[in-house]
Amino acid sequence: MGTIQFSSVGKTYPGGVLALENVNFTVGEGEFVALLGPSGCGKSTLLNLIAGFERLSDGQMSFNGQGVTKPGPDRGVVFQEASLLPWLNVWENVVFGPKVQGMPRNIYEPRAQEILRVMGLEKFHKSLPVQLSGGMRQRVGIARALVMQPKALLMDEPFGALDAQTRLSMQELLLDIWQSLKTTVLFVTHDIDEAILLADRVCVMTARPGRITRDIRIDIPRPRSINTLTSGDFTTYKAMIMAEMRGLHPHH
Amino acid sequence: MTSSRVRRWLLAIVLPIAAVGLWQAAGTDGSLAGGALPTPDRVWRAWVTWAFGHAGPMTLSPYVGTWAEAVGHSAERVAKGFAVAILLGVPLGVLIGWSRLVSAMVDPSIQWLRPVPITAWLPISLAIFGIRDFGAIFLITIGAFYPIVINTTQGARDVEKNWIRAALMMGAKPFDILRRVILPAALPSIFTGLRIGLGIGWTAVIVAEMVAVKSGLGYVLWDAYYVGRMDIVIADMVSIGLFGFLSDWAIVRLEMWALNWRRLQSFNQ
Ligand SMILES: Nc1ncnc2c1ncn2[C@@H]1O[C@H](COP(=O)(O)OP(=O)(O)OP(=O)(O)O)[C@@H](O)[C@H]1O
Ligand SMILES: [Mg+2]
């Protein structure tokens, strides 16, 4: 249930861009792992591989011990810009998955209502994505993934486009949800604070070709909140990761 | 009505009124250009008779009270041909835009056939369908098909990758992707194609009726010219313009309704 495994994974894009080389790592059941790295290091590529959006060029990967060939509702993906279907309202976006899967209405409707309530969107069922703020849109993006009760959540810089304040409240919301669901999460970010605050493990990546250079366990007790950001432990981890990343980029 | 809308209306009718006024003033004895061109007042009277006149048993002129019938014939043909063009063009365009295989197989043929103008299809149409409605509808379908299929293809090709990925992630099957993602995402382009296609449909119906059938505005246009009724010719032309304009307006209204999400989008940006 919800384990992700990469072994010796390589990805070369058509045109010869070597995006990933010899990537090895595992995300355990119910674990929250952050992938941290500079722009272009292959974070999205890695996530798109396990999501089933891109094909492997080298090595093996598996989800729950099974090879991945195509996307599916067992892996809920949250995109950076939410990527909601703009012609559907909030409700229609959230029930899209259950509907196309042929799930009975009396099962998915209460579930969708509950998730939208938790997300603070109960007054916005009829709103179109364009009528929502960025943070609300992203909450819909998370809701439509959660409504499928996926075994893993794959999140690609889901809060990257939000302002600092909204981002903090979204991080807290995600912590709350994860605390109660304990779904496996693979979370891509280039924000060190975000990675430490949320994750059990932070995997630091380097570019050209993309590889994982450090795998750091974050032993800050849960439940965490934004107060964690000012704790001593947090600062220690941050200094360590910054040193690691600076080491990777001697010119910066 | 707001004052800006009134202003827009006034601005829009300045040119037509000026043109008609000049035309009327330039004429002598109800005609212009040595009798070839009747003045607007004569055209108007001809149209009133054509539209509302009561034909008695002794009436010889076909231009008494037959306008609605002529309009009806043409509009019905355009509607039928246009409907067939939509039923063929939209699904085919979605498929071409979605599948590289279909695109490689079908797109070249469409591009080769497209330069053949509808007028060049006339002989074949006559040979196959004879002087019957089918011929006209066939030409309208051909004329409207190309812009519809090409714009639909374009729209289906330009669908944002992440919309498709999101749908796949939620468990959508290929047919769901076509119907629930690609079709709605391509709708703005599809409407562009519909508007162009409908315009060509009106051209096609006039051409077809001039040659391939014996009713409708196109038939009347040519027939009236032969018997020297230039007032009817002009009234007929104005009618074509009016109905072309009205049907385009109907499509624009439909588009505004169907693409409400897009209008909101452009207001917010
Ligand atoms: N479809 C593609 N075709 C060719 N090259 C690609 C493609 N997608 C990504 N790349 C290249 O692969 C490398 C890794 O890209 P990727 O998007 O995975 O990086 P990233 O770490 O997610 O960056 P960012 O933080 O900017 O999102 C980059 O050099 C990028 O240019
Ligand atoms: Mg990325």
Coordinates of C-alpha atoms and ligand atoms in Angstrom, one line a residue:
Chain A
M1 CA 0.0 0.0 0.0
G2 CA 1.6 3.2 -1.2
T3 CA 5.3 2.4 -1.4
I4 CA 7.4 3.9 -4.1
Q5 CA 10.6 2.5 -5.3
F6 CA 13.2 3.8 -7.8
S7 CA 16.3 1.7 -8.6
S8 CA 19.0 2.9 -11.0
V9 CA 16.4 5.1 -12.8
G10 CA 17.5 7.1 -15.7
K11 CA 15.5 9.4 -18.0
T12 CA 16.6 10.9 -21.3
Y13 CA 14.1 13.1 -23.1
P14 CA 13.7 13.0 -26.8
G15 CA 16.4 15.3 -28.1
G16 CA 18.9 13.9 -25.8
V17 CA 18.4 15.8 -22.5
L18 CA 19.7 13.6 -19.7
A19 CA 17.2 14.6 -17.0
L20 CA 17.9 11.8 -14.5
E21 CA 20.8 9.3 -14.0
N22 CA 21.0 6.4 -11.6
V23 CA 18.4 7.6 -9.1
N24 CA 17.8 5.2 -6.2
F25 CA 15.3 5.9 -3.5
T26 CA 12.3 4.5 -1.7
V27 CA 9.2 6.1 -0.1
G28 CA 7.8 3.8 2.5
E29 CA 4.1 3.3 3.3
G30 CA 2.6 6.4 4.9
E31 CA 5.8 8.3 4.6
F32 CA 6.1 12.0 3.7
V33 CA 9.1 12.6 1.5
A34 CA 10.2 15.9 0.1
L35 CA 12.3 16.2 -3.1
L36 CA 14.3 19.3 -2.8
G37 CA 16.5 20.8 -5.5
P38 CA 17.2 23.7 -7.8
S39 CA 15.2 24.4 -10.9
G40 CA 15.8 22.0 -13.8
C41 CA 17.3 19.2 -11.6
G42 CA 14.6 16.7 -12.6
K43 CA 12.2 16.8 -9.7
S44 CA 9.1 17.0 -11.9
T45 CA 10.6 14.3 -14.2
L46 CA 10.9 11.9 -11.2
L47 CA 7.4 12.7 -10.1
N48 CA 6.0 12.3 -13.6
L49 CA 7.6 8.9 -14.0
I50 CA 6.0 7.5 -10.9
A51 CA 2.7 9.2 -11.8
G52 CA 2.8 7.3 -15.1
F53 CA 3.0 10.4 -17.3
E54 CA 6.5 9.7 -18.6
R55 CA 8.3 6.6 -19.6
L56 CA 11.5 5.3 -18.0
S57 CA 14.6 5.2 -20.1
D58 CA 16.7 3.1 -17.7
G59 CA 16.4 1.1 -14.5
Q60 CA 13.2 0.1 -12.7
M61 CA 10.5 1.7 -10.6
S62 CA 7.6 0.3 -8.9
F63 CA 4.5 1.4 -7.0
N64 CA 3.4 -1.1 -4.3
G65 CA 5.8 -3.6 -5.8
Q66 CA 4.2 -3.3 -9.3
G67 CA 5.7 -1.7 -12.4
V68 CA 4.2 1.6 -13.4
T69 CA 2.9 1.9 -17.0
K70 CA 0.2 4.5 -16.9
P71 CA -1.5 7.0 -14.6
G72 CA -4.2 5.9 -12.3
P73 CA -6.4 6.9 -9.4
D74 CA -4.2 5.1 -6.9
R75 CA -1.7 7.9 -7.3
G76 CA -3.3 11.3 -6.8
V77 CA -1.4 14.1 -8.5
V78 CA -1.5 17.7 -7.4
F79 CA -0.1 20.0 -10.1
Q80 CA 1.7 23.3 -9.5
E81 CA -1.0 25.5 -11.1
A82 CA -3.8 23.2 -9.9
S83 CA -4.6 22.5 -13.6
L84 CA -8.3 22.3 -12.9
L85 CA -10.6 21.8 -15.9
P86 CA -11.7 25.5 -16.3
W87 CA -15.1 24.7 -17.8
L88 CA -16.2 22.7 -14.8
N89 CA -17.1 24.2 -11.5
V90 CA -15.6 23.2 -8.2
W91 CA -18.0 20.4 -7.5
E92 CA -17.7 19.0 -11.0
N93 CA -13.9 19.1 -10.9
V94 CA -13.9 17.2 -7.6
V95 CA -16.4 14.5 -8.7
F96 CA -14.8 14.1 -12.1
G97 CA -12.6 11.2 -11.0
P98 CA -15.3 9.1 -9.2
K99 CA -17.7 9.8 -12.1
V100 CA -15.5 8.6 -14.9
Q101 CA -14.6 5.6 -12.8
G102 CA -18.2 4.7 -12.6
M103 CA -18.4 5.0 -8.8
P104 CA -22.0 5.1 -7.5
R105 CA -23.2 8.5 -6.7
N106 CA -24.4 7.7 -3.2
I107 CA -20.8 6.8 -2.4
Y108 CA -18.9 9.7 -3.9
E109 CA -21.3 12.5 -3.1
P110 CA -21.0 12.4 0.7
R111 CA -17.3 11.9 0.3
A112 CA -16.8 14.9 -2.0
Q113 CA -19.0 17.0 0.3
E114 CA -16.9 16.1 3.3
I115 CA -13.6 16.8 1.6
L116 CA -14.8 20.2 0.3
R117 CA -15.9 21.0 3.8
V118 CA -12.5 20.1 5.3
M119 CA -10.9 22.3 2.5
G120 CA -13.2 25.2 3.5
L121 CA -14.8 25.2 0.1
E122 CA -18.4 24.3 1.0
K123 CA -19.7 27.7 -0.1
F124 CA -17.9 27.5 -3.5
H125 CA -19.3 24.3 -5.1
K126 CA -20.7 26.3 -8.0
S127 CA -17.7 28.6 -8.6
L128 CA -15.6 28.2 -11.7
P129 CA -11.9 27.8 -11.1
V130 CA -11.2 31.3 -12.6
Q131 CA -13.4 32.8 -9.9
L132 CA -11.2 31.4 -7.2
S133 CA -8.0 32.6 -5.6
G134 CA -4.8 30.7 -6.2
G135 CA -4.9 29.1 -2.8
M136 CA -8.6 28.0 -3.2
R137 CA -7.8 26.6 -6.6
Q138 CA -5.1 24.5 -5.1
R139 CA -7.4 23.3 -2.4
V140 CA -9.7 22.1 -5.1
G141 CA -6.7 20.4 -6.7
I142 CA -6.0 18.6 -3.5
A143 CA -9.6 17.7 -3.0
R144 CA -10.0 16.1 -6.4
A145 CA -7.0 14.0 -5.7
L146 CA -8.1 13.0 -2.2
V147 CA -11.7 12.1 -3.2
M148 CA -10.3 9.1 -5.0
Q149 CA -8.7 7.9 -1.8
P150 CA -5.3 7.4 -3.5
K151 CA -2.6 5.2 -1.9
A152 CA -0.1 8.0 -2.6
L153 CA -0.2 11.7 -3.2
L154 CA 2.3 13.1 -5.7
M155 CA 2.6 16.8 -5.4
D156 CA 4.7 19.0 -7.7
E157 CA 5.4 22.3 -6.1
P158 CA 1.7 22.6 -5.2
F159 CA 2.3 25.9 -3.3
G160 CA 5.0 27.3 -5.5
A161 CA 2.7 29.9 -7.1
L162 CA 1.1 31.1 -3.9
D163 CA 2.0 34.2 -1.8
A164 CA 3.9 33.6 1.5
Q165 CA 0.8 33.9 3.7
T166 CA -1.4 31.6 1.7
R167 CA 1.4 29.2 1.4
L168 CA 1.8 28.9 5.1
S169 CA -1.9 28.2 5.6
M170 CA -1.9 25.6 2.9
Q171 CA 1.1 23.9 4.5
E172 CA -0.8 23.8 7.8
L173 CA -3.8 22.4 6.0
L174 CA -1.8 19.7 4.3
L175 CA -0.1 18.8 7.7
D176 CA -3.6 18.4 9.3
I177 CA -4.9 16.3 6.4
W178 CA -1.8 14.1 6.3
Q179 CA -1.9 13.7 10.1
S180 CA -5.4 12.1 9.8
L181 CA -5.0 10.2 6.5
K182 CA -1.3 9.1 6.7
T183 CA -1.2 8.7 2.9
T184 CA 2.2 8.3 1.3
V185 CA 3.3 11.6 0.0
L186 CA 6.0 12.5 -2.5
F187 CA 6.3 16.3 -2.4
V188 CA 8.4 18.3 -4.8
T189 CA 9.6 21.7 -3.8
H190 CA 12.6 24.1 -4.0
D191 CA 11.7 25.7 -0.7
I192 CA 13.9 24.4 2.1
D193 CA 11.6 25.6 4.9
E194 CA 8.6 23.9 3.3
A195 CA 10.5 20.6 2.9
I196 CA 11.7 20.5 6.5
L197 CA 8.3 21.6 7.9
L198 CA 6.3 19.0 6.1
A199 CA 8.5 15.9 5.5
D200 CA 9.8 12.9 7.3
R201 CA 12.7 12.8 4.9
V202 CA 14.2 15.4 2.6
C203 CA 15.9 14.1 -0.5
V204 CA 18.3 16.7 -1.9
M205 CA 18.8 16.6 -5.7
T206 CA 21.5 17.9 -8.0
A207 CA 21.2 18.9 -11.6
R208 CA 22.7 17.7 -14.9
P209 CA 22.2 14.9 -14.7
G210 CA 19.6 14.8 -11.9
R211 CA 20.6 12.6 -9.0
I212 CA 19.8 12.4 -5.3
T213 CA 22.8 13.4 -3.3
R214 CA 21.5 13.4 0.3
D215 CA 18.6 11.7 2.1
I216 CA 18.0 13.5 5.4
R217 CA 15.6 12.2 8.0
I218 CA 13.8 15.0 9.8
D219 CA 13.3 14.0 13.4
I220 CA 11.1 16.9 14.4
P221 CA 8.1 15.5 16.4
R222 CA 4.6 15.7 15.1
P223 CA 2.1 17.1 15.0
R224 CA 3.9 20.1 13.5
S225 CA 2.6 23.5 12.8
I226 CA 4.1 26.8 11.6
N227 CA 5.6 27.2 15.1
T228 CA 7.9 24.5 14.1
L229 CA 9.5 27.0 11.7
T230 CA 11.1 28.9 14.6
S231 CA 12.2 25.9 16.7
G232 CA 15.8 25.1 17.3
D233 CA 15.7 21.7 15.6
F234 CA 14.3 23.4 12.5
T235 CA 17.2 25.8 12.3
T236 CA 19.7 23.1 12.7
Y237 CA 18.2 21.1 9.8
K238 CA 18.0 24.2 7.7
A239 CA 21.7 25.1 8.2
M240 CA 22.6 21.5 7.3
I241 CA 20.6 21.4 4.2
M242 CA 21.7 24.9 3.1
A243 CA 25.3 23.8 3.5
E244 CA 24.6 20.7 1.5
M245 CA 23.0 22.7 -1.3
R246 CA 25.7 25.4 -1.3
G247 CA 28.3 22.6 -1.5
L248 CA 26.5 21.5 -4.7
H249 CA 26.6 25.0 -6.1
P250 CA 30.0 26.5 -5.4
H251 CA 29.4 29.5 -7.6
H252 CA 26.4 30.8 -5.7
Chain B
M1 CA -30.0 50.3 -23.2
T2 CA -27.0 52.1 -22.0
S3 CA -25.7 55.1 -23.8
S4 CA -22.6 53.3 -25.0
R5 CA -24.8 50.7 -26.7
V6 CA -26.9 53.4 -28.3
R7 CA -23.7 55.1 -29.5
R8 CA -22.5 51.8 -31.0
W9 CA -25.7 51.3 -32.8
L10 CA -25.7 54.9 -34.2
L11 CA -22.1 54.5 -35.3
A12 CA -22.9 51.2 -37.0
I13 CA -25.8 52.6 -39.1
V14 CA -24.0 55.8 -40.3
L15 CA -22.4 54.2 -43.3
P16 CA -25.4 52.2 -44.5
I17 CA -27.7 55.2 -44.3
A18 CA -25.2 57.5 -46.0
A19 CA -24.8 54.9 -48.8
V20 CA -28.5 54.4 -49.3
G21 CA -29.1 58.2 -49.2
L22 CA -26.4 58.9 -51.8
W23 CA -27.7 56.1 -54.0
Q24 CA -31.2 57.4 -53.8
A25 CA -30.1 61.0 -54.5
A26 CA -28.0 60.0 -57.5
G27 CA -30.9 58.3 -59.3
T28 CA -33.3 59.9 -61.7
D29 CA -36.7 58.4 -62.5
G30 CA -36.1 55.6 -60.0
S31 CA -32.9 54.3 -61.6
L32 CA -29.2 54.7 -61.9
A33 CA -26.5 53.8 -64.4
G34 CA -28.7 54.1 -67.5
G35 CA -31.6 52.1 -66.0
A36 CA -29.5 49.2 -64.8
L37 CA -29.7 50.0 -61.1
P38 CA -33.0 50.8 -59.4
T39 CA -33.0 53.3 -56.5
P40 CA -33.7 52.2 -52.9
D41 CA -37.3 53.3 -52.9
R42 CA -38.1 51.0 -55.9
V43 CA -36.1 48.1 -54.3
W44 CA -38.1 48.6 -51.1
R45 CA -41.5 48.6 -53.0
A46 CA -40.4 45.5 -54.9
W47 CA -39.5 43.8 -51.7
V48 CA -42.8 44.7 -50.0
T49 CA -44.7 43.1 -52.9
W50 CA -42.3 40.1 -52.9
A51 CA -42.8 39.6 -49.2
F52 CA -46.4 40.5 -48.5
G53 CA -48.2 40.7 -51.9
H54 CA -51.2 38.4 -52.5
A55 CA -50.9 36.5 -55.7
G56 CA -54.3 36.1 -57.4
P57 CA -55.1 33.4 -59.9
M58 CA -54.1 35.7 -62.8
T59 CA -50.8 36.8 -61.2
L60 CA -48.0 35.9 -63.6
S61 CA -45.0 37.4 -61.7
P62 CA -43.3 34.9 -59.4
Y63 CA -42.3 37.8 -57.2
V64 CA -45.6 38.3 -55.3
G65 CA -45.7 36.9 -51.8
T66 CA -43.0 34.3 -52.3
W67 CA -40.1 35.9 -50.3
A68 CA -40.6 33.8 -47.1
E69 CA -40.7 30.7 -49.1
A70 CA -37.4 31.5 -50.9
V71 CA -35.8 32.4 -47.6
G72 CA -37.2 29.2 -46.0
H73 CA -35.7 27.0 -48.8
S74 CA -32.3 28.6 -48.5
A75 CA -32.2 28.6 -44.7
E76 CA -33.3 25.0 -44.5
R77 CA -30.6 23.9 -46.9
V78 CA -27.9 25.9 -45.0
A79 CA -29.1 24.4 -41.8
K80 CA -29.0 20.8 -43.1
G81 CA -25.7 21.1 -44.9
F82 CA -24.2 22.9 -41.9
A83 CA -25.5 20.2 -39.5
V84 CA -23.9 17.5 -41.6
A85 CA -20.6 19.4 -41.7
I86 CA -20.6 19.7 -37.9
L87 CA -21.5 16.1 -37.4
L88 CA -18.6 15.1 -39.7
G89 CA -16.1 17.9 -38.9
V90 CA -16.1 18.1 -35.1
P91 CA -15.6 14.4 -34.3
L92 CA -13.1 14.0 -37.1
G93 CA -11.2 17.1 -36.0
V94 CA -11.1 15.9 -32.4
L95 CA -9.7 12.6 -33.5
I96 CA -7.1 14.1 -35.8
G97 CA -6.0 16.4 -33.1
W98 CA -5.8 13.7 -30.5
S99 CA -4.3 10.8 -32.4
R100 CA -1.1 11.0 -34.4
L101 CA -2.1 7.9 -36.4
V102 CA -5.4 9.4 -37.5
S103 CA -3.7 12.7 -38.2
A104 CA -1.1 11.0 -40.4
M105 CA -3.8 9.1 -42.2
V106 CA -6.5 11.7 -42.7
D107 CA -4.9 15.2 -42.5
P108 CA -3.0 15.0 -45.8
S109 CA -6.1 14.0 -47.7
I110 CA -8.0 16.9 -46.2
Q111 CA -5.2 19.3 -47.1
W112 CA -5.2 18.0 -50.7
L113 CA -8.9 18.3 -51.2
R114 CA -9.3 21.6 -49.5
P115 CA -8.0 23.8 -52.3
V116 CA -10.8 22.5 -54.6
P117 CA -13.3 25.3 -54.4
I118 CA -17.0 24.5 -54.0
T119 CA -17.8 25.8 -57.5
A120 CA -15.5 23.1 -58.8
W121 CA -17.6 20.5 -57.1
L122 CA -20.7 21.7 -58.9
P123 CA -20.5 19.3 -61.9
I124 CA -20.0 16.3 -59.8
S125 CA -22.7 17.3 -57.5
L126 CA -25.1 17.7 -60.5
A127 CA -24.0 14.4 -62.0
I128 CA -24.6 12.5 -58.7
F129 CA -27.7 14.3 -57.3
G130 CA -29.2 15.9 -60.3
I131 CA -31.4 19.1 -59.8
R132 CA -32.4 18.2 -56.3
D133 CA -31.9 19.4 -52.8
F134 CA -29.2 16.9 -52.1
G135 CA -26.9 18.7 -54.5
A136 CA -27.2 22.0 -52.6
I137 CA -26.8 20.4 -49.3
F138 CA -23.7 18.5 -50.5
L139 CA -22.0 21.7 -51.6
I140 CA -22.8 23.5 -48.3
T141 CA -21.5 20.5 -46.3
I142 CA -18.3 20.5 -48.3
G143 CA -17.8 24.3 -48.0
A144 CA -18.5 24.3 -44.2
F145 CA -16.6 21.1 -43.5
Y146 CA -13.1 22.4 -44.0
P147 CA -13.0 25.3 -41.6
I148 CA -14.8 23.3 -39.0
V149 CA -12.5 20.3 -39.2
I150 CA -9.3 22.4 -39.4
N151 CA -10.2 24.6 -36.5
T152 CA -11.4 21.7 -34.4
T153 CA -8.1 19.9 -35.1
Q154 CA -6.1 23.0 -34.1
G155 CA -8.1 23.3 -30.9
A156 CA -7.7 19.6 -30.0
R157 CA -3.9 19.8 -30.7
D158 CA -3.5 22.8 -28.4
V159 CA -5.1 21.3 -25.3
E160 CA -3.1 21.9 -22.2
K161 CA -1.1 18.8 -21.4
N162 CA -1.8 18.9 -17.7
W163 CA -5.6 18.8 -18.3
I164 CA -5.2 15.5 -20.0
R165 CA -2.7 14.3 -17.4
A166 CA -5.1 15.3 -14.6
A167 CA -8.0 13.4 -16.3
L168 CA -5.8 10.3 -16.8
M169 CA -4.8 10.5 -13.2
M170 CA -8.4 10.5 -12.2
G171 CA -9.1 7.3 -14.1
A172 CA -10.5 8.7 -17.4
K173 CA -10.6 6.3 -20.3
P174 CA -9.7 7.4 -23.8
F175 CA -13.3 8.2 -24.7
D176 CA -13.7 10.2 -21.5
I177 CA -10.6 12.2 -22.5
L178 CA -12.0 12.9 -25.9
R179 CA -15.5 13.9 -24.7
R180 CA -14.8 15.5 -21.4
V181 CA -11.4 17.1 -21.9
I182 CA -10.4 17.6 -25.5
L183 CA -13.9 18.5 -26.9
P184 CA -14.6 21.2 -24.3
A185 CA -11.0 22.5 -24.4
A186 CA -11.3 22.7 -28.2
L187 CA -14.7 24.5 -28.1
P188 CA -13.3 28.0 -28.5
S189 CA -11.5 26.9 -31.8
I190 CA -14.6 24.9 -32.8
F191 CA -16.7 28.0 -32.6
T192 CA -14.3 29.9 -34.8
G193 CA -14.6 27.1 -37.3
L194 CA -18.4 27.2 -37.0
R195 CA -18.6 30.9 -37.7
I196 CA -16.4 30.6 -40.8
G197 CA -18.1 27.5 -41.9
L198 CA -21.6 29.0 -41.7
G199 CA -20.4 32.0 -43.7
I200 CA -19.2 29.6 -46.4
G201 CA -22.4 27.7 -46.1
W202 CA -24.4 30.8 -47.2
T203 CA -22.0 31.3 -50.2
A204 CA -22.5 27.7 -51.1
V205 CA -26.3 27.8 -50.9
I206 CA -26.4 30.7 -53.3
V207 CA -24.0 29.1 -55.8
A208 CA -25.9 25.8 -55.6
E209 CA -29.3 27.4 -56.0
M210 CA -28.2 29.4 -59.0
V211 CA -27.3 26.1 -60.8
A212 CA -28.4 23.0 -59.1
V213 CA -32.0 23.6 -57.8
K214 CA -35.0 25.6 -58.8
S215 CA -35.9 27.4 -55.5
G216 CA -34.4 29.6 -52.8
L217 CA -32.7 33.0 -52.7
G218 CA -30.0 31.9 -55.1
Y219 CA -32.4 30.7 -57.7
V220 CA -34.5 33.9 -57.4
L221 CA -31.3 36.0 -57.8
W222 CA -30.4 34.5 -61.1
D223 CA -33.9 34.2 -62.4
A224 CA -34.7 37.8 -61.6
Y225 CA -31.6 38.9 -63.4
Y226 CA -32.7 37.0 -66.5
V227 CA -36.1 38.7 -66.6
G228 CA -34.5 42.1 -65.9
R229 CA -35.9 42.6 -62.4
M230 CA -32.9 44.3 -60.8
D231 CA -35.0 45.5 -58.0
I232 CA -35.6 41.9 -56.9
V233 CA -32.0 41.1 -57.4
I234 CA -31.0 43.8 -55.0
A235 CA -33.8 42.9 -52.5
D236 CA -32.5 39.3 -52.7
M237 CA -28.9 40.4 -52.0
V238 CA -30.0 42.4 -49.0
S239 CA -31.9 39.3 -47.8
I240 CA -28.9 37.1 -48.1
G241 CA -26.8 39.5 -46.1
L242 CA -29.5 39.8 -43.4
F243 CA -29.9 36.1 -42.9
G244 CA -26.1 35.5 -43.0
F245 CA -25.7 38.2 -40.4
L246 CA -28.6 36.8 -38.2
S247 CA -27.3 33.2 -38.3
D248 CA -23.8 34.4 -37.4
W249 CA -25.3 36.4 -34.5
A250 CA -27.1 33.2 -33.3
I251 CA -23.8 31.3 -33.3
V252 CA -22.1 34.1 -31.3
R253 CA -24.9 34.0 -28.7
L254 CA -24.5 30.3 -28.5
E255 CA -20.8 30.7 -28.1
M256 CA -21.2 33.2 -25.3
W257 CA -23.4 30.8 -23.5
A258 CA -21.3 27.7 -24.0
L259 CA -18.0 29.5 -23.3
N260 CA -19.1 31.4 -20.2
W261 CA -16.1 30.1 -18.3
R262 CA -13.8 31.6 -20.9
R263 CA -15.4 35.0 -20.9
L264 CA -15.0 35.1 -17.1
Q265 CA -11.4 34.2 -17.6
S266 CA -10.6 37.0 -20.0
F267 CA -12.4 39.5 -17.6
N268 CA -10.2 38.4 -14.7
Q269 CA -6.9 38.6 -16.6
Ligands
LIG1 N1 9.4 17.2 -22.2 C1 10.7 17.5 -22.1 N2 11.5 17.4 -23.2 C2 12.8 17.6 -23.1 N3 13.4 18.0 -22.0 C3 12.7 18.1 -20.9 C4 11.3 17.9 -20.9 N4 10.8 18.1 -19.6 C5 11.9 18.4 -18.9 N5 13.0 18.5 -19.6 C6 14.4 18.8 -19.2 O1 14.7 17.9 -18.1 C7 15.4 18.6 -17.1 C8 14.6 18.4 -15.8 O2 13.4 19.0 -15.9 P1 12.3 19.0 -14.7 O3 11.1 19.7 -15.2 O4 12.2 17.6 -14.2 O5 13.0 19.9 -13.6 P2 12.5 20.4 -12.2 O6 13.5 20.0 -11.2 O7 11.1 20.0 -12.0 O8 12.6 22.0 -12.4 P3 11.6 23.2 -11.9 O9 12.0 23.4 -10.5 O10 12.0 24.4 -12.7 O11 10.2 22.7 -12.1 C9 15.5 20.0 -17.5 O12 16.7 20.3 -18.0 C10 14.4 20.2 -18.5 O13 14.8 21.2 -19.5
MG2 MG 9.2 21.1 -12.0

